[in-house]
Coordinates of C-alpha atoms in Angstrom, one line a residue:
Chain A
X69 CA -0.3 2.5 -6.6
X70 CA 0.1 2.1 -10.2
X71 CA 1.8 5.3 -10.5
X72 CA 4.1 5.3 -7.7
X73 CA 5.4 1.7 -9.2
X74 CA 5.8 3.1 -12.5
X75 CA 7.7 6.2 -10.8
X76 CA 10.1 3.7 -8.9
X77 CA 10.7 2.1 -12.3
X78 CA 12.0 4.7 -14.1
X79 CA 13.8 6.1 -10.9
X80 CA 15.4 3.1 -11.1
X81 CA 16.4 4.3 -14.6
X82 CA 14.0 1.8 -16.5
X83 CA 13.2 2.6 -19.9
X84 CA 9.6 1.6 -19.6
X85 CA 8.3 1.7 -24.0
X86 CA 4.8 0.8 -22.7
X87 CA 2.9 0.0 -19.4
X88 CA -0.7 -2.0 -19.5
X89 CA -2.4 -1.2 -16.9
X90 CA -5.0 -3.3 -14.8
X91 CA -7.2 -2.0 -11.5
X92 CA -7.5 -6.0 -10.5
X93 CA -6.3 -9.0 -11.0
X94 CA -9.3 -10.0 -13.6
X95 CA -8.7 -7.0 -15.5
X96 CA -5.1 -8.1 -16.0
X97 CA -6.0 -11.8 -17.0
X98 CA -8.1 -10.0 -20.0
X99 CA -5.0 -7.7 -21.0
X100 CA -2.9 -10.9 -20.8
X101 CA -5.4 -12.7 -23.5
X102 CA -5.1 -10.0 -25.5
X103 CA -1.9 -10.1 -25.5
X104 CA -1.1 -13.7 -26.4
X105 CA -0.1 -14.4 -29.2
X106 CA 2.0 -11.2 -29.8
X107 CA 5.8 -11.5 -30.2
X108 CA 7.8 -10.1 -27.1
X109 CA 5.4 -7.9 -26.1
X110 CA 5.9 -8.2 -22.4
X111 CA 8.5 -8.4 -20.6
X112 CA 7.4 -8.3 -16.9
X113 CA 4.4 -8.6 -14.7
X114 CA 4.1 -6.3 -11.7
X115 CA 1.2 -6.9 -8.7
X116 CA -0.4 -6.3 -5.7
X117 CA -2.3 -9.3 -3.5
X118 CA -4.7 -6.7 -2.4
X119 CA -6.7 -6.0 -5.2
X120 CA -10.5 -5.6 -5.4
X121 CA -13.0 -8.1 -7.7
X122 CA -9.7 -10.8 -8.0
X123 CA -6.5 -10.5 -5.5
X124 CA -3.5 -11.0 -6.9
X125 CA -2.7 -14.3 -6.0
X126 CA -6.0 -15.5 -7.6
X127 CA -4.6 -13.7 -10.9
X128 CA -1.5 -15.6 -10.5
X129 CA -3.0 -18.9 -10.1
X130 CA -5.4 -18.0 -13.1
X131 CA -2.9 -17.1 -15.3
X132 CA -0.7 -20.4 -14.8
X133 CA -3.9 -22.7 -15.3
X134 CA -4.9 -20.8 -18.7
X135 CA -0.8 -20.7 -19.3
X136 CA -0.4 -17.1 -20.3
X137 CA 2.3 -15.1 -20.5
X138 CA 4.3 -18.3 -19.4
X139 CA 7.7 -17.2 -19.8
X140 CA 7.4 -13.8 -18.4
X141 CA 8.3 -13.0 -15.0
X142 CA 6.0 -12.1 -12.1
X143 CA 7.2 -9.7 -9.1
X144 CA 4.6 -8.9 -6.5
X145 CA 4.4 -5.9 -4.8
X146 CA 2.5 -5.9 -1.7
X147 CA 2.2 -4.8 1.9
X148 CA 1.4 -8.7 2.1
X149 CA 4.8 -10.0 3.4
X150 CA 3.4 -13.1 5.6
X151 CA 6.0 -16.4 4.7
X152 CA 2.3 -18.3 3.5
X153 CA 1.5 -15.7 1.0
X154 CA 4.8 -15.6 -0.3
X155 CA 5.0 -19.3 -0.2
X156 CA 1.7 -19.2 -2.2
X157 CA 2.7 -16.5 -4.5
X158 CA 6.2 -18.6 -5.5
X159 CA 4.2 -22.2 -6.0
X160 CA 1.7 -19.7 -8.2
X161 CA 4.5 -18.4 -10.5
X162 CA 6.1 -15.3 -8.7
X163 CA 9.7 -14.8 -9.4
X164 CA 10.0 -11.7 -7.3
X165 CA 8.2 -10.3 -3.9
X166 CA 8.8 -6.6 -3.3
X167 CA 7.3 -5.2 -0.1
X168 CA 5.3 -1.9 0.8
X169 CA 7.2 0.7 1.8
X170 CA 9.5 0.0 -0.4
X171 CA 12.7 2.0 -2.3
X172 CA 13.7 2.6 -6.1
X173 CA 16.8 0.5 -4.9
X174 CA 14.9 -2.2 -3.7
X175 CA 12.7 -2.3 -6.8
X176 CA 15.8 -2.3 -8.9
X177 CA 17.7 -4.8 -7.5
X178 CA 14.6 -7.6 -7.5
X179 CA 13.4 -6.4 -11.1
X180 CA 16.3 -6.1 -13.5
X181 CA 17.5 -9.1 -13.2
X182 CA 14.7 -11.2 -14.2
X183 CA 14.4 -8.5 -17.2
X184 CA 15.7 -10.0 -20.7
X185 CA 18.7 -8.2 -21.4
X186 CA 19.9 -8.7 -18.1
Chain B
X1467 CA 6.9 11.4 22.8
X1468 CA 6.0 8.3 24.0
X1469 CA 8.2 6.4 27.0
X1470 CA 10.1 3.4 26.0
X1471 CA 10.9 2.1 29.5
X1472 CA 8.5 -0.5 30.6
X1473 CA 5.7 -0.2 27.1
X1474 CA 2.5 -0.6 28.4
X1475 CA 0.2 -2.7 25.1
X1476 CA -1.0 1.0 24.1
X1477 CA 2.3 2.2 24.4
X1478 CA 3.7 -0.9 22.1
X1479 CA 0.7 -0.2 19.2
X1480 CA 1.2 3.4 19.1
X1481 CA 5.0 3.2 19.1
X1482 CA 4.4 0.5 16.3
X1483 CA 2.3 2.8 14.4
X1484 CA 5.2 5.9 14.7
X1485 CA 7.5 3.3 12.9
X1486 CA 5.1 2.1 10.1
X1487 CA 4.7 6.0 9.5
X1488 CA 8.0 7.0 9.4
X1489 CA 9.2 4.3 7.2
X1490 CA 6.2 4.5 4.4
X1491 CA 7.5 8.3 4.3
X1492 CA 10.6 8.1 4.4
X1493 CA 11.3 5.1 1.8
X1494 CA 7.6 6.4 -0.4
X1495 CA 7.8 10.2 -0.2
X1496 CA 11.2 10.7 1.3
X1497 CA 10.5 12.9 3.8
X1498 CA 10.6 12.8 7.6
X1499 CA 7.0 12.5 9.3
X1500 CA 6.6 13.1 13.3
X1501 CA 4.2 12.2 15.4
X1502 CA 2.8 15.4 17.3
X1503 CA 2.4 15.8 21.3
X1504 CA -0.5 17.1 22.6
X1505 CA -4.2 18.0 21.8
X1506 CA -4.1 18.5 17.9
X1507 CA -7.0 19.8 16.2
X1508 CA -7.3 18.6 12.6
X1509 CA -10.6 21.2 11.5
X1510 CA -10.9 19.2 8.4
X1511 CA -10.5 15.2 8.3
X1512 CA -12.6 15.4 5.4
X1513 CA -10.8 12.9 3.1
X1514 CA -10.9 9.2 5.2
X1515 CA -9.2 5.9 4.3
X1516 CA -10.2 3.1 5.9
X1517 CA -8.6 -0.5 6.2
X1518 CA -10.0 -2.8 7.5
X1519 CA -7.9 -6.2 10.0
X1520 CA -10.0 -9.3 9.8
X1521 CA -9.1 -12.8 11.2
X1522 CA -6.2 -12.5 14.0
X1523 CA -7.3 -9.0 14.6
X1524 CA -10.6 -7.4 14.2
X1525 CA -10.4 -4.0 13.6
X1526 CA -8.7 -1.1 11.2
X1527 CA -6.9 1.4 10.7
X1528 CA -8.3 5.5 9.4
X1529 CA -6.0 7.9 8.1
X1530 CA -8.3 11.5 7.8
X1531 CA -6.6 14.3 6.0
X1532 CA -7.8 17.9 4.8
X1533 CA -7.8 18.0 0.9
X1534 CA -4.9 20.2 0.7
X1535 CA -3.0 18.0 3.5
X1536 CA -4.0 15.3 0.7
X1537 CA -2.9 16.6 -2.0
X1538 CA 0.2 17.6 -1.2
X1539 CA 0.6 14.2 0.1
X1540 CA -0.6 12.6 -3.3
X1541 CA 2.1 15.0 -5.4
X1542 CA 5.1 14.2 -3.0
X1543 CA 3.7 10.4 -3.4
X1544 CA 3.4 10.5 -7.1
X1545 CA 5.9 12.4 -7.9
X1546 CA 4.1 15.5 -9.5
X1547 CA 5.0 18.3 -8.0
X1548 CA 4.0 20.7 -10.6
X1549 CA 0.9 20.2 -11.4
X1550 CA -2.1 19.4 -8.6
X1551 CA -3.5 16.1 -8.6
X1552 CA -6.6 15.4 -9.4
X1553 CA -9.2 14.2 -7.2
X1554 CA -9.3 10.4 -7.7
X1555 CA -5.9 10.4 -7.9
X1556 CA -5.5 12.3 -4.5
X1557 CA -8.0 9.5 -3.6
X1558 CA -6.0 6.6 -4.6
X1559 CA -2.7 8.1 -3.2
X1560 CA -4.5 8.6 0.8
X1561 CA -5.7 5.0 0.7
X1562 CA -2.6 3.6 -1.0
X1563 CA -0.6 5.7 1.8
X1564 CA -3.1 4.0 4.4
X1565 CA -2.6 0.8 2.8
X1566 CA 0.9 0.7 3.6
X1567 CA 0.8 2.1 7.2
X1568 CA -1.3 -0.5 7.7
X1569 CA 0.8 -3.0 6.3
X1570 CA 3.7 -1.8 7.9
X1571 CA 1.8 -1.3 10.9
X1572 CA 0.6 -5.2 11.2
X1573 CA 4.0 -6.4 10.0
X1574 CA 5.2 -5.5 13.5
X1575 CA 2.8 -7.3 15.3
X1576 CA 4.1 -10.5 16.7
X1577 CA 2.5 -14.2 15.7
X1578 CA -0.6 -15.0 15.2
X1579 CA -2.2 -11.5 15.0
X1580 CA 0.7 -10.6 12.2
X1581 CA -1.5 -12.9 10.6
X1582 CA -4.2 -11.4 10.0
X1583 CA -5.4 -10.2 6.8
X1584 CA -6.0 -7.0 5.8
X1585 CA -8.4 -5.3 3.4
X1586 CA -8.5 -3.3 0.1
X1587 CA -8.5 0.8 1.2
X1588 CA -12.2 2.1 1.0
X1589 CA -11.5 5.9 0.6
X1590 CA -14.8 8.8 1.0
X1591 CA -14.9 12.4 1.1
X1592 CA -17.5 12.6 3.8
X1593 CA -15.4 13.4 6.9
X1594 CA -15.0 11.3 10.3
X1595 CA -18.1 12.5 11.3
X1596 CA -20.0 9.8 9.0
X1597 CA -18.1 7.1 10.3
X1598 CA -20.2 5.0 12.5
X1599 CA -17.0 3.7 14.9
X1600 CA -18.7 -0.6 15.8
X1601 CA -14.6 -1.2 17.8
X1602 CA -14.9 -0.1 20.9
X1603 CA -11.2 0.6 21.6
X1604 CA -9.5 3.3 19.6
X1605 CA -6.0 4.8 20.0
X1606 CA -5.6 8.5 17.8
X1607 CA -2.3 10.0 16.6
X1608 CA -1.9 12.6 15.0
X1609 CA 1.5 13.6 12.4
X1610 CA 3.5 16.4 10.6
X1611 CA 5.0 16.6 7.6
X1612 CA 6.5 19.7 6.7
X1613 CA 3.6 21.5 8.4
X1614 CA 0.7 19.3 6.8
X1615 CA -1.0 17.8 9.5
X1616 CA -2.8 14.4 9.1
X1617 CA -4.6 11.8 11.9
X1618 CA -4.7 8.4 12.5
X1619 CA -7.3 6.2 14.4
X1620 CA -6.3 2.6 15.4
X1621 CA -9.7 0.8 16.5
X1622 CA -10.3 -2.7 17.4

């Protein structure tokens, strides 16, 4: 799914300098710590709910109680659209909820604005 | 084609299942995907996703493919026409395309059983033939895309 997210990006004509990539949502805490500390080096978080080892909204939760990456946005992208595990995913520190199937359009018009330049 | 007058339950799932099809292709791959009439042979299901419906509804959803079927499947997914995928990624593309008929697929159901949860895609290269079915109700459709054929089993 990575892939086909990082397609819809750049179909969506995002320069994209340098994706970290993360099979779950554990794997993504760790890149996150490595992160910190670095100046500007992210500017978005992308992920699924259904992910293997630690589901996204675990990950989301886990990140806001260790506070990283605090002021970088979140947008999930899930085949999850059910109004408690958005409601979840919002009170957990989403800014954006994209749903399977979903359109280089639709990925666009949730993503670039919470981008910096926008 | 199935009749639209008076849906029987089966009628209602299947027809569900035609629209979470068509949508992950055409908004994923952007391509049109039918449902096919009839007795269709697929010779080789050898690549199987599997998703499995817990809580509301207990059951899940098997998309089998042959590995070419796949892999065309995975390039039109991905994006990479030119070159052929390789096998994990063919993997990951069938149980992400799964994934999302399944999604879409339970997004139609009404409350509670929209519900329900659903799990991560399992995908194996051993064929239908090792799958041990424990639902005992199962509804089979089978779909073109530009000639590749692929099958779906809904069993609960």
């Amino acid at each position: 799914m990575r892939k086909v997210i990082e397609r819809a990006l750049r179909q969506a004509g995002l320069e994209l300098t340098e994706v970290l990539q993360a099979s779950n949502g554990e794997e993504a805490l760790q890149a996150l710590r490595d992160e910190s500390g670095k100046p500007n080096s992210l500017a978005l978080i992308l992920s699924d709910i259904n992910m293997p080892v630690m589901d996204g909204l675990q990950f989301l939760e886990q990140r806001r109680d260790e506070r990283l990456a605090p002021g970088v946005p979140v947008v999930m992208i899930t085949t999850e659209g059910s109004e408690p595990l958005v409601l979840r995913a919002i009170s957990a520190g989403a800014q954006g909820y994209i749903c399977k199937p979903f359109t280089a359009e639709q990925v666009k018009a949730r993503v670039v604005p919470l981008l910096p330049a926008a | 084609m199935l009749a639209t007058g008076n849906p029987t339950p089966q009628n209602e799932m299947v027809n569900r299942l035609d629209s979470a099809v068509s949508e992950v292709f055409e908004m994923m791959l952007e391509r049109s995907c039918d449902p096919m009439d009839g007795d269709v042979h697929i010779v080789d299901g050898r690549i199987v996703a599997r998703i499995q419906f817990t809580g509301a509804v207990s059951g899940e959803c098997i998309l089998y493919a042959s590995p070419a079927t796949a892999a065309v499947t995975a390039e039109a997914l991905l994006g990479t026409a030119s070159s052929e995928p390789c096998d994990p990624m063919v993997d990951d593309a069938i149980g992400e395309l799964c994934n999302m008929i399944a999604g879409g697929w339970k997004s139609k159901l009404e409350h509670p059983q929209a519900g329900c949860l659903i799990s991560v895609p399992a995908v194996t290269r051993e064929g239908l033939v090792a799958l041990e079915g424990k639902f005992g109700t199962k509804f089979s459709r089978t779909y073109s895309f530009q000639g590749n054929i692929f099958g779906i089993v809904l069993a609960f």
